[in-house]
Amino acid sequence: MVLRIFVTGPAGVGKTTLVERVAKEVDRWGYIVGGMITREVRRGGRRVGFKITAIDTGEEGTLASIRGTSHLPGTPFGKYVVHVDEIERVAVPAIRRAIDEADLIVIDEIGPMEYKSDEFIRVVGDVLKSEKPLLAVVHRHFVDRFRPLGRLHTLSVENRNAEFGIILDEIMKELKGLRG
C-alpha cells in the first residue's frame, strides 16, 4: 500500500510548519517534492485571509480573503470569500505536476475552503489513485473522510516535534524503498 500520511490538529498548532519542515528535509536528501502549501495572511496581527503557494515554482495565489477586502471574485464562506479561480490557477496545476514529477506529493490543506473547487476535489482523487507517497494536512471536519485512506497523525503543541521525527522517518523509509 502506498504511504499516505494525513496530519490534523487545532488551528495554530503547527501543521503547516511541520509539513514545510518535512518537505525541506526530503528535498535536502535529493528527492523531488511537489504540491502546495497554504499560509495565513496577517495584517496588523489579524488574520485577513489565506494564500496558496506551489512548492515547485513558488507561484502564489489567494485562497481566501475577508469579505470586501479583495477585488477577486469568490464564493462566500463565513467571514471569508474563497477564490476558486485562484485554487484552480495555482493549487490544482501544482498538485497535477506533483503527480507527474515529484517523489512526494504535499497538499496543505484538504478542507472546506479548498473543496469549493470541483477541480481541487478531482485532483485530490487523482492523487489518491496514484502510486505516489502523500503528506497532506486535513481539516478537522474532513478527518473521518480521510482516516481510512492512510495514517492519521493528530498534532498538539506537546507532540509536534516528536511527530515531525516520526513522519519524516516514515516518508524517508518509503522513498528509499522506492529507489531501492
mmCIF file of C-alpha atoms in Angstrom:
data_model
loop_
_atom_site.group_PDB
_atom_site.id
_atom_site.type_symbol
_atom_site.label_atom_id
_atom_site.label_comp_id
_atom_site.label_asym_id
_atom_site.label_seq_id
_atom_site.Cartn_x
_atom_site.Cartn_y
_atom_site.Cartn_z
ATOM 1 C CA MET A 1 0.000 0.000 0.000
ATOM 2 C CA VAL A 2 1.238 3.474 -0.887
ATOM 3 C CA LEU A 3 2.199 5.652 2.065
ATOM 4 C CA ARG A 4 -0.409 8.310 2.775
ATOM 5 C CA ILE A 5 0.081 10.448 5.850
ATOM 6 C CA PHE A 6 -2.654 12.816 6.974
ATOM 7 C CA VAL A 7 -1.926 15.468 9.592
ATOM 8 C CA THR A 8 -4.642 17.217 11.576
ATOM 9 C CA GLY A 9 -4.936 19.269 14.740
ATOM 10 C CA PRO A 10 -6.256 22.552 16.091
ATOM 11 C CA ALA A 11 -5.591 25.884 14.377
ATOM 12 C CA GLY A 12 -2.175 27.311 15.129
ATOM 13 C CA VAL A 13 -0.645 24.047 16.363
ATOM 14 C CA GLY A 14 1.983 23.919 13.601
ATOM 15 C CA LYS A 15 0.552 21.662 10.879
ATOM 16 C CA THR A 16 1.888 23.777 8.010
ATOM 17 C CA THR A 17 5.219 24.267 9.774
ATOM 18 C CA LEU A 18 5.588 20.508 10.201
ATOM 19 C CA VAL A 19 4.743 19.836 6.545
ATOM 20 C CA GLU A 20 7.188 22.513 5.372
ATOM 21 C CA ARG A 21 9.950 21.106 7.614
ATOM 22 C CA VAL A 22 9.368 17.585 6.266
ATOM 23 C CA ALA A 23 9.311 18.866 2.656
ATOM 24 C CA LYS A 24 12.605 20.755 3.150
ATOM 25 C CA GLU A 25 14.272 17.728 4.704
ATOM 26 C CA VAL A 26 13.048 15.381 1.945
ATOM 27 C CA ASP A 27 14.311 17.885 -0.650
ATOM 28 C CA ARG A 28 17.666 18.080 1.143
ATOM 29 C CA TRP A 29 18.013 14.315 0.629
ATOM 30 C CA GLY A 30 17.625 14.827 -3.117
ATOM 31 C CA TYR A 31 14.015 13.812 -3.552
ATOM 32 C CA ILE A 32 11.547 15.918 -5.538
ATOM 33 C CA VAL A 33 8.698 17.412 -3.507
ATOM 34 C CA GLY A 34 5.653 18.917 -5.204
ATOM 35 C CA GLY A 35 2.195 20.144 -4.371
ATOM 36 C CA MET A 36 1.006 23.169 -2.434
ATOM 37 C CA ILE A 37 1.200 24.925 0.918
ATOM 38 C CA THR A 38 -1.434 27.191 2.483
ATOM 39 C CA ARG A 39 -0.421 30.033 4.790
ATOM 40 C CA GLU A 40 -2.351 32.625 6.751
ATOM 41 C CA VAL A 41 -2.160 36.223 5.604
ATOM 42 C CA ARG A 42 -1.984 38.614 8.551
ATOM 43 C CA ARG A 43 -2.165 42.382 8.739
ATOM 44 C CA GLY A 44 -1.717 44.218 11.997
ATOM 45 C CA GLY A 45 -1.712 40.911 13.910
ATOM 46 C CA ARG A 46 -5.101 39.984 12.441
ATOM 47 C CA ARG A 47 -5.792 37.143 10.012
ATOM 48 C CA VAL A 48 -7.192 38.623 6.810
ATOM 49 C CA GLY A 49 -7.015 35.588 4.541
ATOM 50 C CA PHE A 50 -5.012 32.676 3.224
ATOM 51 C CA LYS A 51 -2.568 32.309 0.359
ATOM 52 C CA ILE A 52 -1.574 29.200 -1.552
ATOM 53 C CA THR A 53 1.923 28.550 -2.844
ATOM 54 C CA ALA A 54 3.055 25.974 -5.406
ATOM 55 C CA ILE A 55 6.015 24.138 -3.873
ATOM 56 C CA ASP A 56 7.840 23.593 -7.161
ATOM 57 C CA THR A 57 7.545 27.066 -8.701
ATOM 58 C CA GLY A 58 6.817 29.356 -5.737
ATOM 59 C CA GLU A 59 3.805 30.733 -7.617
ATOM 60 C CA GLU A 60 1.270 32.246 -5.234
ATOM 61 C CA GLY A 61 -2.452 32.804 -5.245
ATOM 62 C CA THR A 62 -5.098 33.998 -2.828
ATOM 63 C CA LEU A 63 -7.124 31.110 -1.400
ATOM 64 C CA ALA A 64 -9.471 33.301 0.635
ATOM 65 C CA SER A 65 -9.844 36.833 1.904
ATOM 66 C CA ILE A 66 -12.155 38.595 4.313
ATOM 67 C CA ARG A 67 -15.306 39.706 2.512
ATOM 68 C CA GLY A 68 -14.994 43.095 0.904
ATOM 69 C CA THR A 69 -11.164 43.200 1.036
ATOM 70 C CA SER A 70 -10.325 41.709 -2.373
ATOM 71 C CA HIS A 71 -11.081 42.550 -5.976
ATOM 72 C CA LEU A 72 -11.013 38.825 -6.830
ATOM 73 C CA PRO A 73 -14.304 37.015 -7.483
ATOM 74 C CA GLY A 74 -15.209 34.340 -4.993
ATOM 75 C CA THR A 75 -17.632 32.134 -3.136
ATOM 76 C CA PRO A 76 -18.825 33.299 0.309
ATOM 77 C CA PHE A 77 -17.591 31.152 3.205
ATOM 78 C CA GLY A 78 -18.272 32.508 6.683
ATOM 79 C CA LYS A 79 -16.475 35.824 7.017
ATOM 80 C CA TYR A 80 -14.298 34.950 4.009
ATOM 81 C CA VAL A 81 -14.615 34.759 0.259
ATOM 82 C CA VAL A 82 -12.976 31.681 -1.267
ATOM 83 C CA HIS A 83 -11.268 32.401 -4.579
ATOM 84 C CA VAL A 84 -11.946 29.214 -6.556
ATOM 85 C CA ASP A 85 -10.231 30.654 -9.652
ATOM 86 C CA GLU A 86 -7.020 31.043 -7.665
ATOM 87 C CA ILE A 87 -7.217 27.458 -6.340
ATOM 88 C CA GLU A 88 -7.584 26.283 -9.925
ATOM 89 C CA ARG A 89 -4.817 28.587 -11.194
ATOM 90 C CA VAL A 90 -2.182 27.712 -8.559
ATOM 91 C CA ALA A 91 -3.030 24.693 -6.384
ATOM 92 C CA VAL A 92 -4.571 22.319 -8.916
ATOM 93 C CA PRO A 93 -1.744 22.590 -11.503
ATOM 94 C CA ALA A 94 0.876 22.304 -8.726
ATOM 95 C CA ILE A 95 -0.706 19.065 -7.499
ATOM 96 C CA ARG A 96 -1.032 17.737 -11.080
ATOM 97 C CA ARG A 97 2.672 18.443 -11.687
ATOM 98 C CA ALA A 98 3.488 16.650 -8.434
ATOM 99 C CA ILE A 99 1.589 13.556 -9.581
ATOM 100 C CA ASP A 100 3.713 13.516 -12.743
ATOM 101 C CA GLU A 101 7.094 14.690 -11.458
ATOM 102 C CA ALA A 102 7.507 14.500 -7.674
ATOM 103 C CA ASP A 103 8.692 11.743 -5.361
ATOM 104 C CA LEU A 104 6.459 13.115 -2.566
ATOM 105 C CA ILE A 105 3.152 14.942 -3.007
ATOM 106 C CA VAL A 106 2.283 17.559 -0.378
ATOM 107 C CA ILE A 107 -1.200 19.035 -0.011
ATOM 108 C CA ASP A 108 -1.675 21.652 2.693
ATOM 109 C CA GLU A 109 -4.580 21.592 3.196
ATOM 110 C CA ILE A 110 -7.581 19.496 2.300
ATOM 111 C CA GLY A 111 -10.508 21.359 3.815
ATOM 112 C CA PRO A 112 -13.851 23.048 3.254
ATOM 113 C CA MET A 113 -12.400 26.128 1.555
ATOM 114 C CA GLU A 114 -10.423 24.081 -0.966
ATOM 115 C CA TYR A 115 -13.439 21.828 -1.523
ATOM 116 C CA LYS A 116 -15.326 24.781 -3.020
ATOM 117 C CA SER A 117 -13.376 23.852 -6.170
ATOM 118 C CA ASP A 118 -14.562 20.793 -8.109
ATOM 119 C CA GLU A 119 -11.157 20.711 -9.840
ATOM 120 C CA PHE A 120 -9.422 20.523 -6.458
ATOM 121 C CA ILE A 121 -11.686 17.632 -5.416
ATOM 122 C CA ARG A 122 -10.836 15.850 -8.685
ATOM 123 C CA VAL A 123 -7.080 16.322 -8.346
ATOM 124 C CA VAL A 124 -7.157 15.020 -4.743
ATOM 125 C CA GLY A 125 -8.946 11.947 -6.120
ATOM 126 C CA ASP A 126 -6.202 11.581 -8.740
ATOM 127 C CA VAL A 127 -3.541 11.771 -6.017
ATOM 128 C CA LEU A 128 -5.307 9.047 -4.055
ATOM 129 C CA LYS A 129 -5.345 6.831 -7.174
ATOM 130 C CA SER A 130 -1.642 7.459 -7.836
ATOM 131 C CA GLU A 131 1.257 5.371 -6.581
ATOM 132 C CA LYS A 132 2.998 8.408 -5.080
ATOM 133 C CA PRO A 133 3.525 8.925 -1.341
ATOM 134 C CA LEU A 134 1.333 11.705 0.069
ATOM 135 C CA LEU A 135 1.705 14.054 3.015
ATOM 136 C CA ALA A 136 -1.474 16.093 3.494
ATOM 137 C CA VAL A 137 -2.929 18.377 6.129
ATOM 138 C CA VAL A 138 -6.586 17.512 6.636
ATOM 139 C CA HIS A 139 -9.067 19.934 8.195
ATOM 140 C CA ARG A 140 -10.700 18.550 11.346
ATOM 141 C CA HIS A 141 -14.082 18.366 9.590
ATOM 142 C CA PHE A 142 -12.567 16.070 6.927
ATOM 143 C CA VAL A 143 -10.718 13.666 9.242
ATOM 144 C CA ASP A 144 -13.328 10.890 9.134
ATOM 145 C CA ARG A 145 -13.343 11.029 5.333
ATOM 146 C CA PHE A 146 -9.558 10.527 5.064
ATOM 147 C CA ARG A 147 -8.709 8.424 8.149
ATOM 148 C CA PRO A 148 -9.419 5.094 6.350
ATOM 149 C CA LEU A 149 -7.165 6.091 3.432
ATOM 150 C CA GLY A 150 -3.869 6.344 5.294
ATOM 151 C CA ARG A 151 -2.139 7.072 8.585
ATOM 152 C CA LEU A 152 -3.592 9.916 10.624
ATOM 153 C CA HIS A 153 -1.357 11.982 12.911
ATOM 154 C CA THR A 154 -3.062 14.453 15.269
ATOM 155 C CA LEU A 155 -0.721 17.271 16.270
ATOM 156 C CA SER A 156 -0.635 19.059 19.584
ATOM 157 C CA VAL A 157 1.829 21.591 20.988
ATOM 158 C CA GLU A 158 3.203 18.791 23.158
ATOM 159 C CA ASN A 159 3.763 16.202 20.406
ATOM 160 C CA ARG A 160 4.515 18.244 17.280
ATOM 161 C CA ASN A 161 8.301 17.897 17.459
ATOM 162 C CA ALA A 162 8.106 14.153 18.080
ATOM 163 C CA GLU A 163 5.546 13.807 15.273
ATOM 164 C CA PHE A 164 7.910 15.621 12.893
ATOM 165 C CA GLY A 165 10.534 12.923 13.503
ATOM 166 C CA ILE A 166 8.040 10.071 13.208
ATOM 167 C CA ILE A 167 6.516 11.396 9.969
ATOM 168 C CA LEU A 168 9.892 12.209 8.412
ATOM 169 C CA ASP A 169 11.103 8.694 9.278
ATOM 170 C CA GLU A 170 8.059 7.056 7.662
ATOM 171 C CA ILE A 171 8.438 9.125 4.490
ATOM 172 C CA MET A 172 12.194 8.590 4.159
ATOM 173 C CA LYS A 173 11.787 4.812 4.580
ATOM 174 C CA GLU A 174 9.142 4.828 1.846
ATOM 175 C CA LEU A 175 11.183 6.972 -0.540
ATOM 176 C CA LYS A 176 14.385 4.981 -0.009
ATOM 177 C CA GLY A 177 12.373 1.790 -0.600
ATOM 178 C CA LEU A 178 11.023 3.163 -3.882
ATOM 179 C CA ARG A 179 14.507 3.973 -5.150
ATOM 180 C CA GLY A 180 15.829 0.626 -3.962
#
